[in-house]
Short mmCIF file of C-alpha atoms and ligand atoms in Angstrom, two decimals:
data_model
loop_
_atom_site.label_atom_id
_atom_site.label_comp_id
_atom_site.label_asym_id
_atom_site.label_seq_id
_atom_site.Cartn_x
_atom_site.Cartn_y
_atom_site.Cartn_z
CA UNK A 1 -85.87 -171.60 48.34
CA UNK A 2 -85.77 -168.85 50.84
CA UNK A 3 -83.75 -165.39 50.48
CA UNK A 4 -81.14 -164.42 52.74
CA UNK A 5 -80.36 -160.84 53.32
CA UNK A 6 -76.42 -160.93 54.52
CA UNK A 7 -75.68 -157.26 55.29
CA UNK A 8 -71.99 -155.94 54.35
CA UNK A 9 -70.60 -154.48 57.36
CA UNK A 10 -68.73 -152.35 55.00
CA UNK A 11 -71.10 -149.62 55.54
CA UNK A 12 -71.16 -150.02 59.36
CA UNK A 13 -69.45 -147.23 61.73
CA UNK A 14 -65.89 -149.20 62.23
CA UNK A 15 -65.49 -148.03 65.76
CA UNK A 16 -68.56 -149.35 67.27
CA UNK A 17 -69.02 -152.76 66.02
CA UNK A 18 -70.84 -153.94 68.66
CA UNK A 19 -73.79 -151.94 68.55
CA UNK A 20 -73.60 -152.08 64.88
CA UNK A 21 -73.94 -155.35 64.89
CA UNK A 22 -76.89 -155.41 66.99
CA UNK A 23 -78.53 -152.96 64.75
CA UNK A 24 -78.67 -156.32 62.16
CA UNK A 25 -79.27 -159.09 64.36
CA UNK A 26 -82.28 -160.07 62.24
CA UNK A 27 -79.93 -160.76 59.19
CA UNK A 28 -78.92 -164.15 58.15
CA UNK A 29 -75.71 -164.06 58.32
CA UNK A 30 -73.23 -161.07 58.73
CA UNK A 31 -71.24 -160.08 55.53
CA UNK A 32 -67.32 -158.94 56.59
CA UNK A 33 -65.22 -157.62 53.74
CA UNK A 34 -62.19 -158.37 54.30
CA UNK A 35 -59.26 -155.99 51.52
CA UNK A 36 -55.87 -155.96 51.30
CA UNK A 37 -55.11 -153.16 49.25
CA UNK A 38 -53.50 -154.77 46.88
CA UNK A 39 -56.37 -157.18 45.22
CA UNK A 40 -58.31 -154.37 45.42
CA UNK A 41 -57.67 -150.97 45.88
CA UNK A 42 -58.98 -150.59 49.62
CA UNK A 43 -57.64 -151.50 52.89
CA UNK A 44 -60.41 -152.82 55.81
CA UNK A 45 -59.31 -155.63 58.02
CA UNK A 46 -57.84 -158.65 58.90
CA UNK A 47 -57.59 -161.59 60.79
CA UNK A 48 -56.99 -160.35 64.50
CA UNK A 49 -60.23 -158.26 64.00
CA UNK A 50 -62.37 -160.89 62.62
CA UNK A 51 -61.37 -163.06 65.07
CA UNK A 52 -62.78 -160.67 67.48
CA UNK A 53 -66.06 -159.53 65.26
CA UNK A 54 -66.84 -163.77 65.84
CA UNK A 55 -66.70 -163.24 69.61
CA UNK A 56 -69.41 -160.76 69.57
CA UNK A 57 -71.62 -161.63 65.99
CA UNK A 58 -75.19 -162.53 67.13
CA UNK A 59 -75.53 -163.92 63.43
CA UNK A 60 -72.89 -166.45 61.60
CA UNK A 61 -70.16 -164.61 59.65
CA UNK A 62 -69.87 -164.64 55.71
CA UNK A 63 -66.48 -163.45 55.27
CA UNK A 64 -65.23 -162.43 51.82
CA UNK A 65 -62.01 -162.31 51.10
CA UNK A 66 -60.75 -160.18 48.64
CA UNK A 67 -56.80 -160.22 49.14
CA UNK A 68 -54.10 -161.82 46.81
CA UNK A 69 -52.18 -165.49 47.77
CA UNK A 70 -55.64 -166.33 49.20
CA UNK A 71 -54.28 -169.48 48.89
CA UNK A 72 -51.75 -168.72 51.72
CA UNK A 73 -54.23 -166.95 54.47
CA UNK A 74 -57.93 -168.19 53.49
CA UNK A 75 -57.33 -171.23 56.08
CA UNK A 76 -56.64 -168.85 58.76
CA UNK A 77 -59.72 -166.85 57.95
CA UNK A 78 -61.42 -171.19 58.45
CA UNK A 79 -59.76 -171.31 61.79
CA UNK A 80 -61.57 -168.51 63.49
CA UNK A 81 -64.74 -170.23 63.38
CA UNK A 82 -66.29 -168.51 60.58
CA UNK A 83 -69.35 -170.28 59.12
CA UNK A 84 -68.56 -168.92 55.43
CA UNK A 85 -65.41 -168.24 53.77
CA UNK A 86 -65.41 -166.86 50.03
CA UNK A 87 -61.97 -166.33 48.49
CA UNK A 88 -61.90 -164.39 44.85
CA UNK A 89 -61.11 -167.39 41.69
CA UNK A 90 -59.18 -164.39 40.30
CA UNK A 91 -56.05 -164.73 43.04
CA UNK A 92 -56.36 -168.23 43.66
CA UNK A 93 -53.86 -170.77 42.12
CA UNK A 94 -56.16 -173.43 42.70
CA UNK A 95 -59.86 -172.79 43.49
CA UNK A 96 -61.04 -176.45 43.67
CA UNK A 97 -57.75 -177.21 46.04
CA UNK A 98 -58.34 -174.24 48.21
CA UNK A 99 -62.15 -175.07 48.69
CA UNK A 100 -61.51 -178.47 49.80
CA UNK A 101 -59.05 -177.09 52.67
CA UNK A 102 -61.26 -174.73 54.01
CA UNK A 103 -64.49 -177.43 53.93
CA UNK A 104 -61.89 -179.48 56.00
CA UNK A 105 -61.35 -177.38 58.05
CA UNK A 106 -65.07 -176.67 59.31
CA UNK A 107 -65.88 -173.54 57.08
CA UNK A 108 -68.46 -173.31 54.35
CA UNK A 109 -66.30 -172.69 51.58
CA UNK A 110 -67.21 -169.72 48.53
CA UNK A 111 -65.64 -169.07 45.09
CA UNK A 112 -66.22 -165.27 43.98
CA UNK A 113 -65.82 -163.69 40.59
CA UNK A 114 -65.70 -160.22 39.38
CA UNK A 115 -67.72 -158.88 36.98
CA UNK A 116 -65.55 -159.23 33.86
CA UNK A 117 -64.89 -163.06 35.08
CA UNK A 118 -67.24 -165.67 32.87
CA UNK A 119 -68.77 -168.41 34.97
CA UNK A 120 -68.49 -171.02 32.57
CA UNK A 121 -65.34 -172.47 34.11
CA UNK A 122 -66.80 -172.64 37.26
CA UNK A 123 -69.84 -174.46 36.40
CA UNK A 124 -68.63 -178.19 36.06
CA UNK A 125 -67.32 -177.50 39.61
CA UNK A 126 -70.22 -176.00 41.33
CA UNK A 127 -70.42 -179.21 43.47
CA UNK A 128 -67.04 -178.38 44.97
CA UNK A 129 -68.47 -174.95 46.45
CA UNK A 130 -70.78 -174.26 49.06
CA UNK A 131 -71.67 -170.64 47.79
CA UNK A 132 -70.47 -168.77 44.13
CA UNK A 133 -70.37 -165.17 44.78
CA UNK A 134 -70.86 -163.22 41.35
CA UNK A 135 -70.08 -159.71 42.14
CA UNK A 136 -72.53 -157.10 40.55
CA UNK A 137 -69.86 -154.65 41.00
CA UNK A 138 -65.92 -154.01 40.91
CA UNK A 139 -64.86 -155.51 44.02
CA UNK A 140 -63.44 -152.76 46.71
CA UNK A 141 -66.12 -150.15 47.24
CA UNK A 142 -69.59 -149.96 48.97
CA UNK A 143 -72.22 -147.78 47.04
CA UNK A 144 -71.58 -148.58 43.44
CA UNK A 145 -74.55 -148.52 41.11
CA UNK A 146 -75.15 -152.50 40.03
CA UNK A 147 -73.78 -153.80 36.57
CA UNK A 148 -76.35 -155.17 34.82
CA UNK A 149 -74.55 -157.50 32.19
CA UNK A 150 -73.64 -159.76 35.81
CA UNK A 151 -77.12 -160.73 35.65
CA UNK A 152 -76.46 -163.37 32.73
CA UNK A 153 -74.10 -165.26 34.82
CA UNK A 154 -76.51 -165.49 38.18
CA UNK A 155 -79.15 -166.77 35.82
CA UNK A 156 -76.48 -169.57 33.85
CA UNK A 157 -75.49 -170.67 37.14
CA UNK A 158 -79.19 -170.68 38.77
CA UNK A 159 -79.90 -173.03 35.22
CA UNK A 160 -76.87 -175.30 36.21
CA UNK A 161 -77.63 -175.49 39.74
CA UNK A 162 -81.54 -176.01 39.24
CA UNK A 163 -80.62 -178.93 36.62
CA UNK A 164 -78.26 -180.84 38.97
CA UNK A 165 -80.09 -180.01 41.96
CA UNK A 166 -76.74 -178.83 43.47
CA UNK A 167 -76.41 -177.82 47.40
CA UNK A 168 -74.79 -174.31 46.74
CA UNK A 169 -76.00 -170.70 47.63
CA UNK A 170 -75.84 -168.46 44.74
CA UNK A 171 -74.85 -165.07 46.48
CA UNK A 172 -74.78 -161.33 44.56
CA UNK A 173 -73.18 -158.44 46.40
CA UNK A 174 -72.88 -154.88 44.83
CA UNK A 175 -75.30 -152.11 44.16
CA UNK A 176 -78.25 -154.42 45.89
CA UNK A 177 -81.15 -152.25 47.35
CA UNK A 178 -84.99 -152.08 47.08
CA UNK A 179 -85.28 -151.25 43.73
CA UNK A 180 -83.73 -154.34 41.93
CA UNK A 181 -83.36 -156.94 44.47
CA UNK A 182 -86.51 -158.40 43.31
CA UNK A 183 -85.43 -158.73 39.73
CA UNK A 184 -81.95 -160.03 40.95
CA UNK A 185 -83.68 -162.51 42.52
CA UNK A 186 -85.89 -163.77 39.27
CA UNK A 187 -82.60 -164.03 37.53
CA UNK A 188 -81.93 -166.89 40.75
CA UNK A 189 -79.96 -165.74 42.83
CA UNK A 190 -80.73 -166.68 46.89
CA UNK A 191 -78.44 -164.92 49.17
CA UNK A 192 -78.17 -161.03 48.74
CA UNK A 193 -75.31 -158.35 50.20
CA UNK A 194 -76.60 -155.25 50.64
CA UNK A 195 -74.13 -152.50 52.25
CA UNK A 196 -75.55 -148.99 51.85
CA UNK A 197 -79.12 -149.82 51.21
CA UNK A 198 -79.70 -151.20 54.99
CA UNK A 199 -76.44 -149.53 57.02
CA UNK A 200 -78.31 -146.30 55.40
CA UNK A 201 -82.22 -147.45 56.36
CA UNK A 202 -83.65 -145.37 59.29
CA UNK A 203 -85.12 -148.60 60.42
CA UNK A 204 -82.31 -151.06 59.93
CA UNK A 205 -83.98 -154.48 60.83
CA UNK A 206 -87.33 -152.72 58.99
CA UNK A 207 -84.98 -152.73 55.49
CA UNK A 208 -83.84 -156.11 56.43
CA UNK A 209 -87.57 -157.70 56.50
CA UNK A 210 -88.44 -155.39 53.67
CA UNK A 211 -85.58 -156.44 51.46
CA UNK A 212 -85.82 -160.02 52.26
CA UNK A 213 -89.79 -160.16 51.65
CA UNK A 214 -89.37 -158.58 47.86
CA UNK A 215 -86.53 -161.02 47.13
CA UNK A 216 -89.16 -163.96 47.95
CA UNK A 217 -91.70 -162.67 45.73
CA UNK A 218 -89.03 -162.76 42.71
CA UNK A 219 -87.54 -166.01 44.01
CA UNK A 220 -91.37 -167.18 44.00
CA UNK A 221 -91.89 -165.23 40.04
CA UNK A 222 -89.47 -167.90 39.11
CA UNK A 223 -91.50 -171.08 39.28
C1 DX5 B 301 -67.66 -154.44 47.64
C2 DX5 B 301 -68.04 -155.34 48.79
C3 DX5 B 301 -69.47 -155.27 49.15
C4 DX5 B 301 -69.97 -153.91 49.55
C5 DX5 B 301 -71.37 -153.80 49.02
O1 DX5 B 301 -66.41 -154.77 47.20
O2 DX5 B 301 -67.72 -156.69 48.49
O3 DX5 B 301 -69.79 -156.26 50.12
O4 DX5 B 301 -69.98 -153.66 50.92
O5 DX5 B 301 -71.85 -152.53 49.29
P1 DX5 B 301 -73.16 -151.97 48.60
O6 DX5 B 301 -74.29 -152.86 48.98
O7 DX5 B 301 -73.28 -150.59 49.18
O8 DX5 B 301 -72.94 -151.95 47.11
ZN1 ZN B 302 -68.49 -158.26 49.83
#
């Protein structure tokens, strides 16, 4: 199993994309947060502008979706191209439904829950997701300090997903930097947003190696 480090574009200067993105082209894929202001309490962007972030990405887009009737737009979010769409369980009608429509369409399709969401009703359906997002903070903000209790869920789904040797990524995003991401990754999880701790590095592709490399050593404490 090899870490991914999926910076959160969050954190990036808004107006100068381009160069911003260059500043990460060593990622593995490029995290875009897309809010609504009404699932959460934050406004970023929508689909016009991701449509436009995929023209110039040097790295596949992870887009995460955290708007309400997801069921209504996520599909359009599919269209652009995106490799990875994650839509939130907690404004979803139908979250098996809704990942099968963006898989047909072409998208890798995610399932994210917030912090005061159990997993357990996700886990007999892991095989209908391509990624489970458990957020290790309230959805909406970059910079928050990570909640720790969120830990329990990354390691019951690593247990589930280790037992049916399931094809999913098991992403975290929140309060990741240098000083836990090894630990988060003992607990199992393989793909890793980090907003503030590498759009604040000096050496931004530096933090990126550097992050990545301690999340292997706890991926590689696990066995
Ligand atoms: C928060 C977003 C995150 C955010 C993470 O709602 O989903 O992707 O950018 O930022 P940091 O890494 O600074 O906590
Ligand atoms: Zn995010």
């Amino acid at each position: 199993m090899n870490a991914r480090i999926n910076p959160s574009i969050l954190s990036a200067d808004f107006a100068n994309f381009q160069t911003e993105f260059e500043s990460i082209s060593n990622a593995d894929l490029i995290h875009v947060d897309v809010m609504d202001n009404h699932f959460v309490p934050n406004l970023t962007f929508g689909l016009p502008m991701v449509l436009r972030m995929q023209q110039i990405t040097p790295k596949p887009l992870d887009i995460h979706l955290m708007i309400s009737n997801v069921d209504q737009w996520a599909s359009g979010y599919a269209e652009t191209g995106a490799y990875s769409v994650t839509f939130h369980a907690e404004a979803s009608e139908n979250p098996v439904a809704l990942a099968r429509k963006i898989r047909s369409i072409g998208a890798r399709a995610g399932v994210a829950i917030k912090p005061g969401t159990p997993v357990d009703g996700f886990l007999d359906d892991l095989h209908e997701f391509d990624q489970l997002l458990v957020m290790t903070v309230e959805p909406g903000f970059g910079g928050q300090a990570l909640i720790e209790t969120t830990l329990d869920k990354v390691r019951a789904a690593r247990r589930k997903i280790d037992a049916e040797k399931l094809d999913i990524w098991l992403q975290v995003d929140g309060g990741i930097d240098e000083s836990n991401i090894e630990r988060v990754a003992e607990h199992g999880a393989d793909t890793f947003v980090a907003g503030s701790a590498v759009f604040k590095a000096s050496d931004r592709q530096v933090q990126i190696d550097h992050l990545r490399a301690l999340a292997n050593q706890g991926l590689s404490h696990r066995h």
